[in-house]
Short mmCIF file of N, CA and C in Angstrom, two decimals:
data_model
loop_
_atom_site.label_atom_id
_atom_site.label_comp_id
_atom_site.label_asym_id
_atom_site.label_seq_id
_atom_site.Cartn_x
_atom_site.Cartn_y
_atom_site.Cartn_z
N MET A 1 83.41 114.57 113.05
CA MET A 1 83.93 113.08 113.39
C MET A 1 82.81 112.20 113.65
N SER A 2 81.88 112.66 114.50
CA SER A 2 80.70 111.76 114.86
C SER A 2 79.99 111.21 113.55
N GLU A 3 79.68 112.16 112.62
CA GLU A 3 79.01 111.78 111.45
C GLU A 3 79.95 110.94 110.59
N ILE A 4 81.18 110.98 110.50
CA ILE A 4 81.97 109.98 109.83
C ILE A 4 81.85 108.79 110.47
N LYS A 5 81.99 108.55 111.75
CA LYS A 5 81.94 107.27 112.43
C LYS A 5 80.71 106.68 112.06
N LEU A 6 79.43 107.50 112.21
CA LEU A 6 78.19 106.71 111.78
C LEU A 6 78.13 106.25 110.40
N ARG A 7 78.76 107.06 109.47
CA ARG A 7 78.71 106.70 108.01
C ARG A 7 79.60 105.39 107.64
N ILE A 8 80.62 105.28 108.58
CA ILE A 8 81.57 104.01 108.42
C ILE A 8 80.69 102.74 108.84
N PHE A 9 80.07 102.85 109.96
CA PHE A 9 79.12 101.76 110.46
C PHE A 9 77.96 101.54 109.48
N ALA A 10 77.48 102.55 108.84
CA ALA A 10 76.41 102.32 107.76
C ALA A 10 77.03 101.55 106.67
N VAL A 11 78.17 101.91 106.21
CA VAL A 11 78.85 101.07 105.08
C VAL A 11 78.90 99.56 105.45
N GLU A 12 79.49 99.47 106.71
CA GLU A 12 79.73 98.07 107.16
C GLU A 12 78.36 97.24 107.29
N ASP A 13 77.36 97.98 107.80
CA ASP A 13 76.06 97.33 107.93
C ASP A 13 75.43 97.12 106.48
N ALA A 14 75.63 97.92 105.51
CA ALA A 14 75.11 97.79 104.24
C ALA A 14 75.85 96.44 103.56
N ALA A 15 77.28 96.53 103.65
CA ALA A 15 78.05 95.42 103.27
C ALA A 15 77.54 93.98 103.73
N ASN A 16 77.12 93.94 105.10
CA ASN A 16 76.80 92.83 105.78
C ASN A 16 75.30 92.45 105.61
N GLY A 17 74.59 93.26 104.87
CA GLY A 17 73.18 93.02 104.61
C GLY A 17 72.28 93.29 105.76
N ALA A 18 72.65 94.13 106.73
CA ALA A 18 72.06 94.57 107.85
C ALA A 18 71.02 95.70 107.50
N ILE A 19 71.29 96.37 106.50
CA ILE A 19 70.35 97.51 106.05
C ILE A 19 69.32 96.88 104.77
N PRO A 20 68.12 97.05 104.98
CA PRO A 20 67.23 96.68 104.05
C PRO A 20 67.26 97.32 102.71
N ILE A 21 68.18 96.95 101.85
CA ILE A 21 68.27 97.82 100.63
C ILE A 21 68.54 96.78 99.60
N HIS A 22 68.06 96.94 98.46
CA HIS A 22 68.11 96.03 97.33
C HIS A 22 69.72 95.93 96.96
N PRO A 23 70.15 94.76 96.81
CA PRO A 23 71.69 94.50 96.49
C PRO A 23 72.15 95.16 95.41
N HIS A 24 71.27 95.63 94.49
CA HIS A 24 71.79 96.36 93.31
C HIS A 24 72.24 97.76 93.79
N PHE A 25 71.76 98.28 94.82
CA PHE A 25 71.96 99.61 95.24
C PHE A 25 72.98 99.80 96.54
N VAL A 26 73.51 98.69 96.99
CA VAL A 26 74.43 98.60 98.14
C VAL A 26 75.79 99.35 97.80
N LYS A 27 76.33 99.02 96.59
CA LYS A 27 77.56 99.58 96.37
C LYS A 27 77.53 101.05 96.09
N GLU A 28 76.31 101.50 95.58
CA GLU A 28 76.02 102.91 95.32
C GLU A 28 75.95 103.48 96.78
N PHE A 29 75.21 103.02 97.67
CA PHE A 29 74.88 103.60 99.01
C PHE A 29 76.37 103.65 99.71
N CYS A 30 77.19 102.60 99.54
CA CYS A 30 78.53 102.72 100.31
C CYS A 30 79.25 103.75 99.68
N THR A 31 79.32 103.87 98.31
CA THR A 31 80.19 104.98 97.72
C THR A 31 79.59 106.27 97.99
N LEU A 32 78.35 106.53 98.28
CA LEU A 32 77.78 107.84 98.68
C LEU A 32 78.36 108.10 100.15
N GLN A 33 78.43 107.08 101.04
CA GLN A 33 78.73 107.28 102.45
C GLN A 33 80.18 107.58 102.51
N ILE A 34 81.16 107.04 101.53
CA ILE A 34 82.59 107.24 101.47
C ILE A 34 82.80 108.66 101.09
N ARG A 35 81.97 109.11 99.91
CA ARG A 35 82.17 110.39 99.36
C ARG A 35 81.84 111.50 100.48
N MET A 36 80.64 111.31 101.16
CA MET A 36 80.23 112.34 102.22
C MET A 36 81.22 112.23 103.38
N SER A 37 81.81 111.19 103.67
CA SER A 37 82.89 111.10 104.71
C SER A 37 84.06 111.94 104.41
N CYS A 38 84.33 111.84 102.95
CA CYS A 38 85.48 112.79 102.57
C CYS A 38 85.13 114.28 102.74
N GLU A 39 83.88 114.66 102.39
CA GLU A 39 83.63 116.06 102.53
C GLU A 39 83.60 116.29 104.06
N CYS A 40 83.01 115.42 104.99
CA CYS A 40 83.15 115.76 106.40
C CYS A 40 84.69 115.84 106.89
N ILE A 41 85.65 115.11 106.39
CA ILE A 41 87.03 115.08 106.76
C ILE A 41 87.55 116.63 106.31
N ALA A 42 87.12 116.95 105.20
CA ALA A 42 87.63 118.31 104.61
C ALA A 42 87.03 119.49 105.67
N LEU A 43 85.79 119.35 105.80
CA LEU A 43 85.15 120.39 106.62
C LEU A 43 85.72 120.31 108.13
N ALA A 44 85.98 119.15 108.77
CA ALA A 44 86.43 119.13 109.92
C ALA A 44 87.98 119.73 110.05
N CYS A 45 88.58 119.55 108.93
CA CYS A 45 90.13 120.42 108.79
C CYS A 45 89.79 121.83 109.01
N LEU A 46 88.69 122.35 108.41
CA LEU A 46 88.39 123.77 108.46
C LEU A 46 88.16 124.06 109.97
N VAL A 47 87.31 123.25 110.58
CA VAL A 47 86.87 123.59 111.95
C VAL A 47 88.27 123.48 113.00
N ALA A 48 88.99 122.45 112.64
CA ALA A 48 90.26 122.22 113.39
C ALA A 48 91.28 123.39 113.28
N HIS A 49 91.15 124.13 112.19
CA HIS A 49 91.85 125.34 111.93
C HIS A 49 91.30 126.53 111.82
N GLU A 50 90.22 126.68 112.59
CA GLU A 50 89.35 127.93 112.44
C GLU A 50 90.07 129.17 113.02
N GLU A 51 91.15 129.02 113.64
CA GLU A 51 92.03 130.16 114.07
C GLU A 51 92.60 130.95 112.95
N LEU A 52 92.78 130.19 111.80
CA LEU A 52 93.62 130.92 110.70
C LEU A 52 92.42 131.76 109.97
N ASP A 53 93.05 132.99 109.63
CA ASP A 53 92.27 133.94 108.96
C ASP A 53 91.82 133.31 107.60
N GLU A 54 92.63 132.60 106.90
CA GLU A 54 92.41 132.15 105.70
C GLU A 54 91.23 131.06 105.70
N ALA A 55 91.13 130.52 106.77
CA ALA A 55 89.99 129.47 107.01
C ALA A 55 88.59 130.17 107.26
N LYS A 56 88.73 131.34 107.69
CA LYS A 56 87.57 132.13 108.06
C LYS A 56 87.09 132.88 106.88
N SER A 57 87.81 132.82 105.64
CA SER A 57 87.45 133.73 104.61
C SER A 57 86.11 133.28 104.02
N SER A 58 85.43 134.21 103.37
CA SER A 58 84.16 133.95 102.76
C SER A 58 84.07 132.59 101.90
N ALA A 59 85.26 132.66 101.04
CA ALA A 59 85.15 131.42 100.16
C ALA A 59 85.36 130.11 100.86
N MET A 60 86.33 130.05 101.80
CA MET A 60 86.37 128.95 102.62
C MET A 60 85.17 128.41 103.34
N GLN A 61 84.42 129.67 103.82
CA GLN A 61 83.14 129.24 104.69
C GLN A 61 82.02 128.71 103.79
N LYS A 62 82.09 129.03 102.58
CA LYS A 62 81.26 128.59 101.46
C LYS A 62 81.59 127.29 100.89
N ALA A 63 82.71 126.81 100.99
CA ALA A 63 83.38 125.68 100.30
C ALA A 63 82.69 124.42 100.87
N TYR A 64 82.32 123.60 99.95
CA TYR A 64 81.80 122.15 100.45
C TYR A 64 82.49 121.04 99.63
N ALA A 65 83.34 121.24 98.55
CA ALA A 65 83.97 120.14 97.89
C ALA A 65 85.17 119.82 98.43
N ALA A 66 85.31 118.72 98.81
CA ALA A 66 86.44 118.08 99.60
C ALA A 66 87.78 118.50 98.98
N ASP A 67 87.87 118.18 97.69
CA ASP A 67 89.05 118.41 97.02
C ASP A 67 89.48 119.94 96.96
N GLN A 68 88.56 120.67 96.85
CA GLN A 68 88.84 122.23 96.79
C GLN A 68 89.31 122.62 98.26
N ILE A 69 88.66 122.19 99.19
CA ILE A 69 89.05 122.66 100.61
C ILE A 69 90.50 121.98 101.05
N ILE A 70 90.84 120.77 100.53
CA ILE A 70 91.94 120.12 101.04
C ILE A 70 93.18 120.83 100.17
N LYS A 71 92.91 121.19 98.92
CA LYS A 71 94.00 121.82 98.14
C LYS A 71 94.24 123.34 98.67
N ARG A 72 93.19 123.99 99.05
CA ARG A 72 93.40 125.31 99.51
C ARG A 72 94.13 125.35 100.95
N MET A 73 93.60 124.28 101.78
CA MET A 73 94.22 124.16 103.17
C MET A 73 95.60 123.86 103.08
N GLU A 74 96.06 122.96 102.13
CA GLU A 74 97.54 122.68 101.94
C GLU A 74 98.32 123.96 101.68
N SER A 75 97.72 124.84 100.93
CA SER A 75 98.56 126.08 100.63
C SER A 75 98.63 127.07 101.83
N ILE A 76 97.54 126.91 102.60
CA ILE A 76 97.55 127.70 103.93
C ILE A 76 98.61 127.14 104.91
N HIS A 77 98.34 125.84 105.29
CA HIS A 77 99.03 125.04 106.24
C HIS A 77 99.41 123.72 105.77
N PRO A 78 100.74 123.53 105.32
CA PRO A 78 101.03 122.14 104.80
C PRO A 78 100.81 121.04 105.65
N ARG A 79 100.77 121.18 106.89
CA ARG A 79 100.48 120.06 107.93
C ARG A 79 99.14 120.20 108.51
N PHE A 80 98.16 120.64 107.79
CA PHE A 80 96.87 120.76 108.25
C PHE A 80 96.09 119.57 108.38
N PHE A 81 96.46 118.50 107.63
CA PHE A 81 95.75 117.19 107.57
C PHE A 81 95.99 116.36 108.79
N PRO A 82 94.86 115.66 109.35
CA PRO A 82 95.00 114.74 110.50
C PRO A 82 96.02 113.81 110.32
N GLN A 83 96.76 113.52 111.43
CA GLN A 83 97.80 112.50 111.42
C GLN A 83 97.50 111.38 112.39
N PRO A 84 97.39 110.09 111.76
CA PRO A 84 96.95 108.95 112.78
C PRO A 84 98.12 108.64 113.61
N ILE A 85 97.61 108.38 114.88
CA ILE A 85 98.44 108.10 115.94
C ILE A 85 98.22 106.99 116.71
N THR A 86 99.11 106.43 117.74
CA THR A 86 99.03 105.43 118.59
C THR A 86 99.30 106.04 119.89
N GLY A 87 98.40 105.92 120.68
CA GLY A 87 98.41 106.45 122.17
C GLY A 87 98.67 105.47 123.14
N GLN A 88 99.42 105.75 124.17
CA GLN A 88 99.64 104.80 125.21
C GLN A 88 99.75 105.57 126.58
N ARG A 89 99.01 105.09 127.56
CA ARG A 89 99.02 105.77 128.76
C ARG A 89 100.18 105.31 129.58
N ILE A 90 101.09 106.09 129.95
CA ILE A 90 102.28 105.81 130.78
C ILE A 90 102.25 105.99 132.24
N ALA A 91 101.35 106.97 132.62
CA ALA A 91 101.15 107.24 133.93
C ALA A 91 99.72 108.02 134.12
N PRO A 92 99.20 107.97 135.27
CA PRO A 92 97.96 108.91 135.32
C PRO A 92 98.16 110.42 134.86
N GLY A 93 97.32 110.70 133.84
CA GLY A 93 97.22 112.03 133.19
C GLY A 93 98.49 112.14 132.28
N ARG A 94 99.21 111.07 132.09
CA ARG A 94 100.38 111.30 130.99
C ARG A 94 100.29 110.03 129.95
N HIS A 95 100.43 110.46 128.74
CA HIS A 95 100.29 109.63 127.64
C HIS A 95 101.60 109.85 126.67
N HIS A 96 101.91 108.79 126.00
CA HIS A 96 102.83 108.95 124.82
C HIS A 96 102.21 108.62 123.57
N PHE A 97 102.50 109.46 122.62
CA PHE A 97 101.80 109.29 121.25
C PHE A 97 103.03 108.89 120.28
N SER A 98 102.72 108.13 119.38
CA SER A 98 103.77 107.69 118.31
C SER A 98 102.96 107.75 116.92
N ASP A 99 103.65 107.66 115.82
CA ASP A 99 102.97 107.47 114.54
C ASP A 99 102.26 106.18 114.53
N PHE A 100 101.26 106.17 113.67
CA PHE A 100 100.44 104.94 113.50
C PHE A 100 101.25 104.10 112.37
N GLU A 101 101.24 102.95 112.61
CA GLU A 101 101.88 102.05 111.77
C GLU A 101 101.16 101.26 110.59
N GLY A 102 99.76 101.30 110.82
CA GLY A 102 98.99 100.62 109.86
C GLY A 102 98.73 101.48 108.68
N GLU A 103 97.81 100.89 107.96
CA GLU A 103 97.33 101.61 106.67
C GLU A 103 96.35 102.62 107.05
N TYR A 104 96.16 103.73 106.34
CA TYR A 104 95.28 104.93 106.54
C TYR A 104 95.19 105.56 105.29
N LEU A 105 94.06 106.31 105.13
CA LEU A 105 93.76 107.22 104.10
C LEU A 105 94.76 108.58 104.03
N THR A 106 95.64 108.70 103.14
CA THR A 106 96.55 109.76 103.05
C THR A 106 95.80 111.00 102.34
N GLN A 107 96.52 111.99 102.60
CA GLN A 107 95.97 113.38 102.07
C GLN A 107 95.84 113.14 100.50
N GLN A 108 96.80 112.62 99.89
CA GLN A 108 96.74 112.44 98.43
C GLN A 108 95.58 111.29 98.03
N GLU A 109 95.50 110.19 98.82
CA GLU A 109 94.50 109.35 98.57
C GLU A 109 92.96 109.84 98.70
N ILE A 110 92.85 110.80 99.64
CA ILE A 110 91.51 111.22 99.81
C ILE A 110 90.94 111.98 98.61
N LEU A 111 91.84 112.73 97.88
CA LEU A 111 91.58 113.49 96.74
C LEU A 111 91.18 112.36 95.53
N ALA A 112 91.94 111.30 95.47
CA ALA A 112 91.49 110.13 94.49
C ALA A 112 90.25 109.47 94.87
N VAL A 113 90.13 109.12 96.15
CA VAL A 113 88.74 108.60 96.49
C VAL A 113 87.66 109.42 96.17
N TYR A 114 87.66 110.82 96.63
CA TYR A 114 86.69 111.68 96.44
C TYR A 114 86.28 111.82 94.87
N ALA A 115 87.22 111.89 94.08
CA ALA A 115 87.11 112.05 92.55
C ALA A 115 86.44 110.78 92.08
N ARG A 116 86.89 109.47 92.54
CA ARG A 116 86.34 108.24 92.11
C ARG A 116 84.97 108.09 92.63
N CYS A 117 84.76 108.48 93.72
CA CYS A 117 83.25 108.20 94.30
C CYS A 117 82.43 109.23 93.46
N GLY A 118 82.85 110.39 93.06
CA GLY A 118 82.07 111.34 92.35
C GLY A 118 81.70 110.77 91.02
N GLY A 119 82.62 110.28 90.47
CA GLY A 119 82.52 109.71 89.07
C GLY A 119 81.43 108.49 88.98
N ARG A 120 81.54 107.74 90.21
CA ARG A 120 80.50 106.69 90.23
C ARG A 120 79.13 106.82 90.69
N LEU A 121 78.81 108.10 91.12
CA LEU A 121 77.61 108.52 91.80
C LEU A 121 76.77 108.99 90.51
N HIS A 122 77.16 109.13 89.35
CA HIS A 122 76.40 109.60 88.30
C HIS A 122 76.18 108.52 86.95
N LYS A 123 75.04 108.63 86.64
CA LYS A 123 74.69 107.52 85.60
C LYS A 123 75.72 107.72 84.26
N GLY A 124 76.00 109.02 84.01
CA GLY A 124 76.52 109.22 82.86
C GLY A 124 75.73 109.72 81.59
N SER A 125 76.28 109.82 80.62
CA SER A 125 75.43 110.17 79.49
C SER A 125 74.90 109.00 78.78
N LEU A 126 73.96 109.17 77.83
CA LEU A 126 73.31 108.11 77.15
C LEU A 126 74.32 107.38 76.34
N LYS A 127 75.23 108.07 75.61
CA LYS A 127 76.31 107.61 74.95
C LYS A 127 77.21 106.64 75.75
N SER A 128 77.66 107.04 77.09
CA SER A 128 78.53 106.15 77.88
C SER A 128 77.66 104.93 78.34
N LEU A 129 76.29 105.17 78.45
CA LEU A 129 75.54 103.95 79.07
C LEU A 129 75.52 102.91 77.92
N LYS A 130 75.35 103.33 76.70
CA LYS A 130 75.25 102.38 75.59
C LYS A 130 76.49 101.74 75.26
N ALA A 131 77.67 102.39 75.64
CA ALA A 131 79.04 101.99 75.39
C ALA A 131 79.57 100.87 76.43
N ARG A 132 78.68 100.80 77.64
CA ARG A 132 79.06 99.90 78.60
C ARG A 132 78.89 98.49 78.16
N THR A 133 79.88 97.45 78.34
CA THR A 133 79.77 96.30 77.92
C THR A 133 79.54 95.27 78.98
N LYS A 134 79.74 95.65 80.43
CA LYS A 134 79.41 94.80 81.53
C LYS A 134 78.67 95.43 82.52
N ALA A 135 78.00 94.64 83.27
CA ALA A 135 77.09 95.23 84.33
C ALA A 135 77.96 95.64 85.40
N PRO A 136 77.63 96.70 86.08
CA PRO A 136 78.36 97.08 87.35
C PRO A 136 78.56 96.12 88.39
N SER A 137 79.60 95.94 89.00
CA SER A 137 80.08 95.00 89.86
C SER A 137 79.33 95.34 91.25
N ASN A 138 78.95 94.27 92.03
CA ASN A 138 78.51 94.49 93.38
C ASN A 138 79.52 94.00 94.42
N ASP A 139 80.70 93.84 93.94
CA ASP A 139 81.89 93.52 94.92
C ASP A 139 82.12 94.82 95.63
N LEU A 140 82.33 94.65 97.06
CA LEU A 140 82.49 95.81 97.88
C LEU A 140 83.83 95.89 98.53
N LEU A 141 84.79 95.13 97.89
CA LEU A 141 86.13 95.02 98.54
C LEU A 141 86.81 96.36 98.59
N GLU A 142 86.82 97.20 97.44
CA GLU A 142 87.24 98.45 97.43
C GLU A 142 86.62 99.36 98.43
N GLU A 143 85.37 99.48 98.51
CA GLU A 143 84.79 100.17 99.40
C GLU A 143 85.16 99.92 100.92
N LEU A 144 85.11 98.63 101.26
CA LEU A 144 85.45 98.30 102.72
C LEU A 144 86.90 98.56 102.84
N SER A 145 87.83 98.40 101.92
CA SER A 145 89.18 98.75 102.16
C SER A 145 89.32 100.16 102.30
N THR A 146 88.56 101.06 101.70
CA THR A 146 88.66 102.57 101.94
C THR A 146 88.03 102.91 103.21
N VAL A 147 86.93 102.20 103.76
CA VAL A 147 86.53 102.44 104.96
C VAL A 147 87.55 102.22 106.09
N GLN A 148 88.29 100.97 105.85
CA GLN A 148 89.20 100.82 106.85
C GLN A 148 90.24 101.70 106.96
N LYS A 149 90.70 102.40 105.69
CA LYS A 149 91.81 103.31 105.76
C LYS A 149 91.26 104.62 106.28
N ILE A 150 89.96 104.89 106.22
CA ILE A 150 89.38 106.06 107.00
C ILE A 150 89.53 105.84 108.48
N VAL A 151 89.19 104.51 108.91
CA VAL A 151 89.37 104.35 110.31
C VAL A 151 90.80 104.33 110.73
N GLY A 152 91.78 103.98 109.90
CA GLY A 152 93.18 104.16 110.28
C GLY A 152 93.51 105.39 110.41
N LEU A 153 93.03 106.37 109.53
CA LEU A 153 93.26 107.82 109.60
C LEU A 153 92.68 108.61 110.99
N LEU A 154 91.38 108.15 111.04
CA LEU A 154 90.79 108.95 112.14
C LEU A 154 90.44 108.29 113.47
N GLY A 155 90.56 107.09 113.50
CA GLY A 155 90.22 106.26 114.64
C GLY A 155 90.92 106.89 115.80
N ASN A 156 92.29 107.26 115.71
CA ASN A 156 92.95 107.92 116.83
C ASN A 156 93.94 108.82 116.04
N HIS A 157 93.69 110.03 116.06
CA HIS A 157 94.53 111.11 115.26
C HIS A 157 94.83 112.34 116.02
N ALA A 158 95.80 113.13 115.48
CA ALA A 158 96.15 114.33 116.09
C ALA A 158 96.05 115.35 114.84
N THR A 159 95.67 116.65 115.09
CA THR A 159 95.74 117.69 114.10
C THR A 159 96.59 118.79 114.66
N LEU A 160 97.60 119.15 113.99
CA LEU A 160 98.63 120.09 114.64
C LEU A 160 98.32 121.56 114.16
N SER A 161 98.36 122.56 115.05
CA SER A 161 98.24 123.92 114.62
C SER A 161 99.39 124.42 113.73
N ARG A 162 98.99 125.51 113.02
CA ARG A 162 100.04 125.90 111.99
C ARG A 162 101.46 126.23 112.77
N ASP A 163 101.23 127.02 113.88
CA ASP A 163 102.39 127.23 114.73
C ASP A 163 103.16 126.27 115.49
N GLU A 164 102.47 124.95 115.39
CA GLU A 164 102.98 123.73 116.00
C GLU A 164 102.99 123.88 117.46
N HIS A 165 102.28 124.64 118.13
CA HIS A 165 102.22 124.85 119.52
C HIS A 165 101.03 124.11 120.24
N SER A 166 99.97 123.84 119.43
CA SER A 166 98.86 123.13 119.89
C SER A 166 98.47 121.98 119.07
N VAL A 167 97.67 120.98 119.66
CA VAL A 167 97.29 119.93 118.97
C VAL A 167 95.77 119.59 119.46
N ILE A 168 95.01 119.13 118.44
CA ILE A 168 93.78 118.50 118.82
C ILE A 168 93.84 116.92 118.65
N LEU A 169 93.46 116.31 119.64
CA LEU A 169 93.44 114.74 119.65
C LEU A 169 92.06 114.35 119.71
N CYS A 170 91.77 113.28 118.66
CA CYS A 170 90.59 112.74 118.48
C CYS A 170 90.70 111.24 118.61
N ASN A 171 89.64 110.69 119.19
CA ASN A 171 89.57 109.03 119.31
C ASN A 171 88.23 108.61 119.10
N PHE A 172 87.92 107.70 117.92
CA PHE A 172 86.52 107.25 117.82
C PHE A 172 86.03 106.40 118.95
N GLY A 173 86.90 105.70 119.75
CA GLY A 173 86.40 104.86 120.76
C GLY A 173 85.83 103.66 120.14
N PRO A 174 85.49 102.69 121.13
CA PRO A 174 85.13 101.44 120.52
C PRO A 174 83.58 101.12 120.40
N THR A 175 82.79 102.03 120.63
CA THR A 175 81.34 101.86 120.60
C THR A 175 80.88 102.13 119.16
N ARG A 176 79.49 101.51 118.85
CA ARG A 176 79.06 101.75 117.49
C ARG A 176 77.90 102.87 117.62
N ASP A 177 78.40 103.99 118.12
CA ASP A 177 77.55 105.09 118.12
C ASP A 177 78.28 106.39 117.59
N GLY A 178 77.74 107.67 117.61
CA GLY A 178 78.40 108.65 117.05
C GLY A 178 79.42 109.34 118.11
N LEU A 179 79.51 108.74 119.31
CA LEU A 179 80.39 109.47 120.25
C LEU A 179 81.78 109.37 119.88
N VAL A 180 82.46 110.46 120.01
CA VAL A 180 83.82 110.66 119.64
C VAL A 180 84.48 111.51 120.73
N ARG A 181 85.66 111.13 121.19
CA ARG A 181 86.43 111.72 122.22
C ARG A 181 87.32 112.72 121.65
N VAL A 182 87.22 113.94 122.17
CA VAL A 182 88.09 115.09 121.45
C VAL A 182 88.78 115.86 122.62
N SER A 183 90.07 116.08 122.53
CA SER A 183 90.84 116.91 123.61
C SER A 183 91.81 117.76 122.89
N SER A 184 92.41 118.73 123.55
CA SER A 184 93.31 119.60 122.91
C SER A 184 94.46 119.73 123.92
N ALA A 185 95.58 120.19 123.51
CA ALA A 185 96.79 120.37 124.35
C ALA A 185 97.60 121.56 123.74
N ARG A 186 98.09 122.32 124.58
CA ARG A 186 98.97 123.55 124.00
C ARG A 186 100.30 123.44 124.81
N GLU A 187 101.27 123.75 123.97
CA GLU A 187 102.54 123.84 124.63
C GLU A 187 102.74 125.05 125.30
N LEU A 188 103.30 124.83 126.63
CA LEU A 188 103.40 125.96 127.51
C LEU A 188 104.69 126.66 127.38
#
């Protein structure tokens, strides 16, 4: 989660010109950070569900492709994916959580984003380069929208165990660093 938070800030900084990088490469840099964030989300799902024997398998421990991890985790535990929440302190040591109402990156969208980013990070064949009729766009609206959806998903989220008796809570916090608050709760 810490790495994802830092990558999000890197995209924002690149889009705002705060990173000394040639404008021609800003979109590529942002796309790479988003793709790496997708991989980190998938790997974090494995960590969050490390109690599952299937998640400890040799194949899953070697996996790095976000789409493969997500598809396999879905077959193991259909509710494995983080769920964005809104938390409210109601008394000392007591909080109420509800579903997040804003936009966020869904489990299905992460697969599409991961594939789209992968396709954009390769030059392509000589034939496809010759067939291009227009220059690549430096417009970052799609990348910034995706980053906001990642923040919507992970900014404050819960990950439920397969038996639904425990939950991991994670909050990015307001600071521009890699610090993330994580806690867990178990039904008694």
